[in-house]
CSV table of C-alpha atoms and ligand atoms in Angstrom, one decimal:
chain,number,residue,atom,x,y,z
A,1,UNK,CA,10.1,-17.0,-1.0
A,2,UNK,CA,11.6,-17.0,-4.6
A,3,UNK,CA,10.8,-14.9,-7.3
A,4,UNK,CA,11.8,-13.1,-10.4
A,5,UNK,CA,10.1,-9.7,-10.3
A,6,UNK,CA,10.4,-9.1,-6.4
A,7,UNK,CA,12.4,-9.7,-3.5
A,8,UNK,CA,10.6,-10.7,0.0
A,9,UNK,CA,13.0,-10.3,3.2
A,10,UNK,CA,11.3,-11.4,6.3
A,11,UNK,CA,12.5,-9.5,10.2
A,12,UNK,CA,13.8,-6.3,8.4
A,13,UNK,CA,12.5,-5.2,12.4
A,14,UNK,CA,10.4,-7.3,14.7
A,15,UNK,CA,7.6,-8.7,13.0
A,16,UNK,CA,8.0,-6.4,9.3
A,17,UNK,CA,8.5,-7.7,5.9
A,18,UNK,CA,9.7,-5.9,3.4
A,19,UNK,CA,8.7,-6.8,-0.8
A,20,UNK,CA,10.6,-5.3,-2.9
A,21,UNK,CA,9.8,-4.2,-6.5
A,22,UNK,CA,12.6,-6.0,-8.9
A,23,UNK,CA,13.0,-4.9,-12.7
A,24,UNK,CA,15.7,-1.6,-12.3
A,25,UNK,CA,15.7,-1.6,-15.6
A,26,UNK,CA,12.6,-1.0,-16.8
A,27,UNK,CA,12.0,1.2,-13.5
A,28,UNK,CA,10.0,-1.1,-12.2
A,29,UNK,CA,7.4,-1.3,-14.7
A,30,UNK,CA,4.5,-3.6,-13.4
A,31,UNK,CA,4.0,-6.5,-16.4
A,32,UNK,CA,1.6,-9.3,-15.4
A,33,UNK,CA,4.1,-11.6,-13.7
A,34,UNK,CA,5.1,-8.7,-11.5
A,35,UNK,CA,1.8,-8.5,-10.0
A,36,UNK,CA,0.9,-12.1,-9.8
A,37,UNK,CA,4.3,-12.7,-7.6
A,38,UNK,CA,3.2,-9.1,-5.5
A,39,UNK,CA,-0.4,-11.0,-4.9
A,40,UNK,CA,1.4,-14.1,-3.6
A,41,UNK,CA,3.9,-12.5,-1.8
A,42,UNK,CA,0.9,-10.5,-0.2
A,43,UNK,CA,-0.8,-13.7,0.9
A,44,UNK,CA,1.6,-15.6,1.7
A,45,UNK,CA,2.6,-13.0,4.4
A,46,UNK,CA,-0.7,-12.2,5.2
A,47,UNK,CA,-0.6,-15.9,6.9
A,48,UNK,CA,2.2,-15.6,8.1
A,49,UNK,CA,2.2,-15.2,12.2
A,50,UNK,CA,5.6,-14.0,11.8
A,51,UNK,CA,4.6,-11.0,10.4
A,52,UNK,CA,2.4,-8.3,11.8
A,53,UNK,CA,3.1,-5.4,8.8
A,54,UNK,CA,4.3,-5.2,5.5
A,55,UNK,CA,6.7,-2.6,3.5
A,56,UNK,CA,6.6,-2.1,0.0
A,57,UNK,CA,9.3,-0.7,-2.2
A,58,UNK,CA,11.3,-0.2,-5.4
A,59,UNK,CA,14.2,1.4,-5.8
A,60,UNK,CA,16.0,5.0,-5.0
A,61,UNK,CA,14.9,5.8,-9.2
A,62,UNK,CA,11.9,4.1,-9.2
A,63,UNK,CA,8.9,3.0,-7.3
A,64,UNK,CA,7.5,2.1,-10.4
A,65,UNK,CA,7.2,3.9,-13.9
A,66,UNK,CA,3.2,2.1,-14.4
A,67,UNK,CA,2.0,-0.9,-16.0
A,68,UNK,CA,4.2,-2.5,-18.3
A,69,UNK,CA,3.3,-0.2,-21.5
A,70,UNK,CA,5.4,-2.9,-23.9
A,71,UNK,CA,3.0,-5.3,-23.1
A,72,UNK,CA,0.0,-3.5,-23.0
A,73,UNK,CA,1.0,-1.9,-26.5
A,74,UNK,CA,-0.5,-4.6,-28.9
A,75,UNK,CA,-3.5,-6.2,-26.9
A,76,UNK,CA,-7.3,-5.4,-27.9
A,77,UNK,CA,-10.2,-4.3,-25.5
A,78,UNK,CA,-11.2,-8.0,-25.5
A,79,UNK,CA,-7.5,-9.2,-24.7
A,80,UNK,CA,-7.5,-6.7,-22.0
A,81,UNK,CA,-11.0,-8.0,-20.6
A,82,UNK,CA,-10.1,-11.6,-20.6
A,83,UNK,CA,-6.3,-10.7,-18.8
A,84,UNK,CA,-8.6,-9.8,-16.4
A,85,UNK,CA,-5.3,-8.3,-14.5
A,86,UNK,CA,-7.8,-6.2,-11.7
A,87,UNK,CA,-8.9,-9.3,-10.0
A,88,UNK,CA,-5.0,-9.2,-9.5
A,89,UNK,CA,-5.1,-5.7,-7.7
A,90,UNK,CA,-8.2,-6.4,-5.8
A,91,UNK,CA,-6.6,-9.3,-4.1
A,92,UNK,CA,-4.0,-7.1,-3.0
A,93,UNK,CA,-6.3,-4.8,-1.2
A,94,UNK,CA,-7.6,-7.7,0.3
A,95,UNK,CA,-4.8,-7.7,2.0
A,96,UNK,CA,-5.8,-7.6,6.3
A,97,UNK,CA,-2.4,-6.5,7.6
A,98,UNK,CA,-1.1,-2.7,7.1
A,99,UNK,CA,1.2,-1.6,4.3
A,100,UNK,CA,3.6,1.1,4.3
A,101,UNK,CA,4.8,2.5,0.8
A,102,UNK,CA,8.6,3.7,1.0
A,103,UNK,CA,8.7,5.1,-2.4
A,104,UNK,CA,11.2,7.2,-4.1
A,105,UNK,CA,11.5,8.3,-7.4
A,106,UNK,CA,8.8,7.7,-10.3
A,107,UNK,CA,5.3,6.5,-8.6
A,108,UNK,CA,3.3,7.1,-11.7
A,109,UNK,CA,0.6,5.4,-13.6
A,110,UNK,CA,0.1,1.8,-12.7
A,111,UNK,CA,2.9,2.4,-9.9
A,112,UNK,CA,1.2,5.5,-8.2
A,113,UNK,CA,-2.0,3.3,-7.9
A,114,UNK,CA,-0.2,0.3,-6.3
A,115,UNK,CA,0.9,3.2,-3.7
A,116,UNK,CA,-2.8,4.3,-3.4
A,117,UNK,CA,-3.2,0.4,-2.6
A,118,UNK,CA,-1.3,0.9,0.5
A,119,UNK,CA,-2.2,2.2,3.8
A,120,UNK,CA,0.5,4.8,4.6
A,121,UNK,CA,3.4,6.5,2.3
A,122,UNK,CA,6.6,7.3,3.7
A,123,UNK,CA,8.3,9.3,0.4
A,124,UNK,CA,11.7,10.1,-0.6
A,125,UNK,CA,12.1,14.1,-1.5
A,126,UNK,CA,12.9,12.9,-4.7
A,127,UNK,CA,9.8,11.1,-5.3
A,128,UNK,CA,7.1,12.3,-7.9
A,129,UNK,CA,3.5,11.3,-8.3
A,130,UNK,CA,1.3,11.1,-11.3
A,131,UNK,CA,-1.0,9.6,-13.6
A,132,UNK,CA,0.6,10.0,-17.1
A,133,UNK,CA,-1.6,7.2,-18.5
A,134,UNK,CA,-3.5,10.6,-20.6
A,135,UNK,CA,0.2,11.0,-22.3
A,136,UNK,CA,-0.7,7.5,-24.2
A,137,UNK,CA,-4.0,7.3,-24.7
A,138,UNK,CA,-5.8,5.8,-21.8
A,139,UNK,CA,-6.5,6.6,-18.9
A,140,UNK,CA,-6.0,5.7,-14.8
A,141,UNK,CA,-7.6,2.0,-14.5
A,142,UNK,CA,-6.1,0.4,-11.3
A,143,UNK,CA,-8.5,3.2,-9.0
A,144,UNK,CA,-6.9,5.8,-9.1
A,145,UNK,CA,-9.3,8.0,-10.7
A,146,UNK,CA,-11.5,7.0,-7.7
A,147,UNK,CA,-8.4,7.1,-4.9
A,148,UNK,CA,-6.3,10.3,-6.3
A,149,UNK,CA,-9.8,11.8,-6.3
A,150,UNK,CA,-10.9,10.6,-2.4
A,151,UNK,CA,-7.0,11.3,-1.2
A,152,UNK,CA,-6.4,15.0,-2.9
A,153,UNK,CA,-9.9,16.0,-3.8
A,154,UNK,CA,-11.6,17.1,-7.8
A,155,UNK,CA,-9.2,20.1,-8.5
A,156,UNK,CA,-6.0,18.6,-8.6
A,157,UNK,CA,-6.9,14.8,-9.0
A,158,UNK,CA,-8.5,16.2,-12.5
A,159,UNK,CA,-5.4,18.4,-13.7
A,160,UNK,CA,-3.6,15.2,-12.7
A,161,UNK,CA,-5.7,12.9,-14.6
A,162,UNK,CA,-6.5,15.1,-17.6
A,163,UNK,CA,-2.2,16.8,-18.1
A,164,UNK,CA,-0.6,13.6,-16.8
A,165,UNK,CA,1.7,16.2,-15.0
A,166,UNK,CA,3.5,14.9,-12.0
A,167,UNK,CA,3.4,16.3,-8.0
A,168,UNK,CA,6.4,16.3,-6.4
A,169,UNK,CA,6.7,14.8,-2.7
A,170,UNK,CA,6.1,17.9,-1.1
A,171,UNK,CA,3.1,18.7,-3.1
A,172,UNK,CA,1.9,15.2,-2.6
A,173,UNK,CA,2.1,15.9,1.5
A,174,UNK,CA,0.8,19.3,1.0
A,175,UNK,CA,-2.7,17.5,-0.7
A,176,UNK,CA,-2.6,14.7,1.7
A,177,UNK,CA,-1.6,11.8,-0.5
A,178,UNK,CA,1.2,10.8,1.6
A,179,UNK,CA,2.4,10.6,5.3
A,180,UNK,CA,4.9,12.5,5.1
A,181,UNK,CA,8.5,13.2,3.1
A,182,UNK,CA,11.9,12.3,4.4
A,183,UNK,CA,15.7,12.6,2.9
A,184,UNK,CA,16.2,10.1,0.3
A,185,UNK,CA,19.0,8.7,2.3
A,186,UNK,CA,16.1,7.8,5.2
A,187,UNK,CA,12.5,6.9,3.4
A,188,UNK,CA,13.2,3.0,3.7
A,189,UNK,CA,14.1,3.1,7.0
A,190,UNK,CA,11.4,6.1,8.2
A,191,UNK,CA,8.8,3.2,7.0
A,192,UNK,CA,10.1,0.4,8.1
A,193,UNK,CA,10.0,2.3,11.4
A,194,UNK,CA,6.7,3.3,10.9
A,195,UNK,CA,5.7,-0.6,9.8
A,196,UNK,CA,8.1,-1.9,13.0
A,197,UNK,CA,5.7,1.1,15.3
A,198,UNK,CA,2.8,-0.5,14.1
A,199,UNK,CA,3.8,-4.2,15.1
A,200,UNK,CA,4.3,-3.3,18.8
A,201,UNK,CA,0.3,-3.3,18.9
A,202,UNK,CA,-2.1,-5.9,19.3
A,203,UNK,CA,-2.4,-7.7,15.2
A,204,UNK,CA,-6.1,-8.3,15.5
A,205,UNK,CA,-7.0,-4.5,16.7
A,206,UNK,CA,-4.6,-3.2,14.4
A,207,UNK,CA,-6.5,-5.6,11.7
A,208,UNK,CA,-9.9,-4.2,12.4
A,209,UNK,CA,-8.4,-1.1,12.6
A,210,UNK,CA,-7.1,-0.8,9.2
A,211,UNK,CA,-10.5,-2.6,8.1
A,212,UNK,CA,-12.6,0.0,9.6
A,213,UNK,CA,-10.8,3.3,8.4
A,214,UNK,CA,-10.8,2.0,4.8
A,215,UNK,CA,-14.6,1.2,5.2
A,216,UNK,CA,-14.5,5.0,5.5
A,217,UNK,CA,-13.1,5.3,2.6
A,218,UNK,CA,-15.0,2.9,0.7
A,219,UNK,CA,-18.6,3.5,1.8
A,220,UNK,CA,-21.0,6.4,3.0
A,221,UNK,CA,-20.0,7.2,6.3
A,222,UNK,CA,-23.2,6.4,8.5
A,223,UNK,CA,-22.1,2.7,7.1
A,224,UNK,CA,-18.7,3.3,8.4
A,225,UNK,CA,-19.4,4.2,11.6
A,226,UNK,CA,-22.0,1.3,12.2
A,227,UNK,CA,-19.0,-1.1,10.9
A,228,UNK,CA,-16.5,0.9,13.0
A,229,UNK,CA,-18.5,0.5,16.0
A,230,UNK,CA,-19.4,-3.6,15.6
A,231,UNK,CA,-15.2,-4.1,15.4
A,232,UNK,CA,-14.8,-1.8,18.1
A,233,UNK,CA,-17.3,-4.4,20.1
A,234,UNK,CA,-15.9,-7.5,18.7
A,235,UNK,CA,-12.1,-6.5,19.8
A,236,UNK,CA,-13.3,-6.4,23.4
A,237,UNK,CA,-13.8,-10.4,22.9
A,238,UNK,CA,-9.9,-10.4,22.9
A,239,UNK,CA,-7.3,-11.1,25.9
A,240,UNK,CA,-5.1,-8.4,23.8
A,241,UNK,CA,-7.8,-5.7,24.6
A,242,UNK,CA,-7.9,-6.4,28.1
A,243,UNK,CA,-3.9,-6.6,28.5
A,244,UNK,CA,-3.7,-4.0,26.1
A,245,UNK,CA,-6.0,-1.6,28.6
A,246,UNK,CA,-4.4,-3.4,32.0
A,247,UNK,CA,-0.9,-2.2,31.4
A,248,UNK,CA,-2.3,1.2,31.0
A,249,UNK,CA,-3.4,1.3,34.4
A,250,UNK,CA,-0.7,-0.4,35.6
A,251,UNK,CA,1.5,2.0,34.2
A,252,UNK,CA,3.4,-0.8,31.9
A,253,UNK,CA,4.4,-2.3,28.6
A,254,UNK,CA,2.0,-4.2,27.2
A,255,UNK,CA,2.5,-8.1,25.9
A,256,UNK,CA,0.6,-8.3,22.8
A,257,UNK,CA,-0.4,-12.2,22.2
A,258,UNK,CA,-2.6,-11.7,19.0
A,259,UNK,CA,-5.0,-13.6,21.1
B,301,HXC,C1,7.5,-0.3,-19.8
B,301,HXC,C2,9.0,1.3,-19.1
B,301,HXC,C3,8.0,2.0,-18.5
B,301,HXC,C4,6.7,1.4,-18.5
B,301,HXC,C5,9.9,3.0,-18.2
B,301,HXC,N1,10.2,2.0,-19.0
B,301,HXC,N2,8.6,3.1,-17.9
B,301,HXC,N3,8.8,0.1,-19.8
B,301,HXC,N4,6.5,0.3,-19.2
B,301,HXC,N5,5.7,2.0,-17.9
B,301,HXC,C6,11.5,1.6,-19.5
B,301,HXC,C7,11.9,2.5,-20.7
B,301,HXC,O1,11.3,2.0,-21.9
B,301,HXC,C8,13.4,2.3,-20.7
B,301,HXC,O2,13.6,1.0,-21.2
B,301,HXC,C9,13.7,2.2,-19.2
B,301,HXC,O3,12.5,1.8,-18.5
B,301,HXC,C10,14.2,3.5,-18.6
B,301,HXC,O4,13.2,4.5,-18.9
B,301,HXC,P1,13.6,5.9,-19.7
B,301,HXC,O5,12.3,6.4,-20.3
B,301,HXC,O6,14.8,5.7,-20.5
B,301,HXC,O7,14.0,6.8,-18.4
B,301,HXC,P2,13.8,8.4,-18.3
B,301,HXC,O8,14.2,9.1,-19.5
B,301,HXC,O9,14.5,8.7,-17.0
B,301,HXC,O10,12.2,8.6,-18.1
B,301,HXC,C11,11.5,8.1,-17.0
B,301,HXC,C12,10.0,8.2,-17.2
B,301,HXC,C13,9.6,7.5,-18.5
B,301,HXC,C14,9.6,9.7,-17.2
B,301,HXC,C15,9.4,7.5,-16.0
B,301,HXC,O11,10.2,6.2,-18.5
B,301,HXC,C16,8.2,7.4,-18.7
B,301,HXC,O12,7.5,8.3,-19.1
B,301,HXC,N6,7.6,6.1,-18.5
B,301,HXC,C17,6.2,5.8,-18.7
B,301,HXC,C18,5.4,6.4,-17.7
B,301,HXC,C19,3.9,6.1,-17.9
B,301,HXC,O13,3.3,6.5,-18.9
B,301,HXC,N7,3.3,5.3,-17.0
B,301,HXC,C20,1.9,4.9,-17.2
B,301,HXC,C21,1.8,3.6,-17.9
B,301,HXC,S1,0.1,3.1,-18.2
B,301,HXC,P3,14.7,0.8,-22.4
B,301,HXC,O14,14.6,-0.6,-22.8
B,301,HXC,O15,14.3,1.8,-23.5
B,301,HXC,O16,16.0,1.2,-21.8
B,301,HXC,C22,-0.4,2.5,-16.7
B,301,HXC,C23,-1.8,2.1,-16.7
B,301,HXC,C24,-2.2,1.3,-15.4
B,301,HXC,O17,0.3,2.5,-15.8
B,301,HXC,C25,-3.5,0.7,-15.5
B,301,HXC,C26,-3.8,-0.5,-14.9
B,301,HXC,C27,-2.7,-1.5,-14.5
């Protein structure tokens, strides 16, 4: 896959991809080409039976500095409506197999969002989270007043929100944002690892898995559960479940088929 704004590397392990976040210079800024390539990329890999989970990255400076602030600057409320750049971000979520952040460096704005998009964060000790977008006028709009809220809780998702001040990795740990933090030398690997883990199991439970836990993050709970429960049922439908289960008892690896 070619593009300008990111890099896609299939077999970084067995069965991970890994899309990497392109512009160095501008630390990564996300402009509106950036996230149209990162929504491809997504789906094309999404179809992909080659791949079973997905790592996203930037650089050792920069997971990404936010939305491109040089062209936001001059558009309009209407411009902004018709860009209509969120049906852009939604898509992303959409996205059925797991994702593993690897950030270091600046995850702020726009770029801490896109890590709130993903379903684990593996983070550099040099990393540092935040949502600035108060220091120019705006505010969060890619969810992260909803997900900073959900993953940290009111106190500090509002001092983030409402100072822009940043969290460094450990703090970011400490309030359950991310996984966990690693040396910077190690946070691309740690989740690649942590992507490569992941792939050993069966694709379709891991898919309903991932499906379910962020219905509990998305709904009232009681409607988690009941959706939790009807893809727990629907997995035993598989030949993975029961091979999956078999080797347990049998006291062996299991062959995952995706079947
Ligand atoms: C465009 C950006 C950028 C951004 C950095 N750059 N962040 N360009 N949009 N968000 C560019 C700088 O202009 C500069 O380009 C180059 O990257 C290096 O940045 P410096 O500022 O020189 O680096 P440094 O002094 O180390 O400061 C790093 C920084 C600062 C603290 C991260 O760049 C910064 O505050 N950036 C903006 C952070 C921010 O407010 N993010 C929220 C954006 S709004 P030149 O050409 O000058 O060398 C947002 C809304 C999302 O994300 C809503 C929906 C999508």
């Amino acid at each position: 896959m070619e593009f300008e704004f990111i890099l896609v590397e299939k077999e970084v392990a067995p069965y991970v991809a890994l899309i990497r976040l392109n512009r160095p210079k501008e630390l990564n800024a996300l402009n509106l080409g950036l996230m149209l390539e990162l929504k491809a990329a997504f789906a094309a890999l999404d179809e992909d039976d080659t791949v079973r989970a997905i790592v996203l990255t930037g650089n050792d400076r920069a997971f990404a500095a936010g939305a491109d602030i040089k062209q936001m600057a001059g558009k309009g409320a209407i411009d902004m409506l018709k860009i209509d750049q969120f049906s852009t971000w939604d898509a992303i979520r959409k996205t059925k197999k797991p994702i593993v952040a690897a950030v270091s460096g600046f995850a702020l704005g726009g770029g801490c969002e896109l890590v709130m998009h993903c379903d684990m964060i593996i983070a550099s000790d040099t990393a540092k989270f935040g949502q600035p977008e108060i220091n120019i006028g705006v505010m969060p709009g890619a969810g992260g007043t909803q997900r900073l809220t959900k993953a940290v809780g009111k106190a500090l998702a509002m001092e983030m929100v409402l100072t822009g001040k940043f969290i460094s990795a450990e703090e970011a740990a400490a309030a359950g944002l991310i996984n966990r933090v690693v040396p910077e030398a190690l946070y691309l690997e740690e989740a690649i690892k942590l992507a490569a883990d992941i792939a050993t199991r069966s694709p379709i439970a891991v898919q309903l898995a991932k499906e379910s836990v962020l219905k509990a993050f998305d709904s009232h709970l009681q409607e988690g559960l009941y959706f939790e429960r009807k893809n727990f049922y629907m997995l035993f439908a598989t030949e993975d479940q029961k091979e999956g289960m078999n080797a347990f008892v049998e006291k062996r690896k299991a062959e995952f088929k995706g079947k």
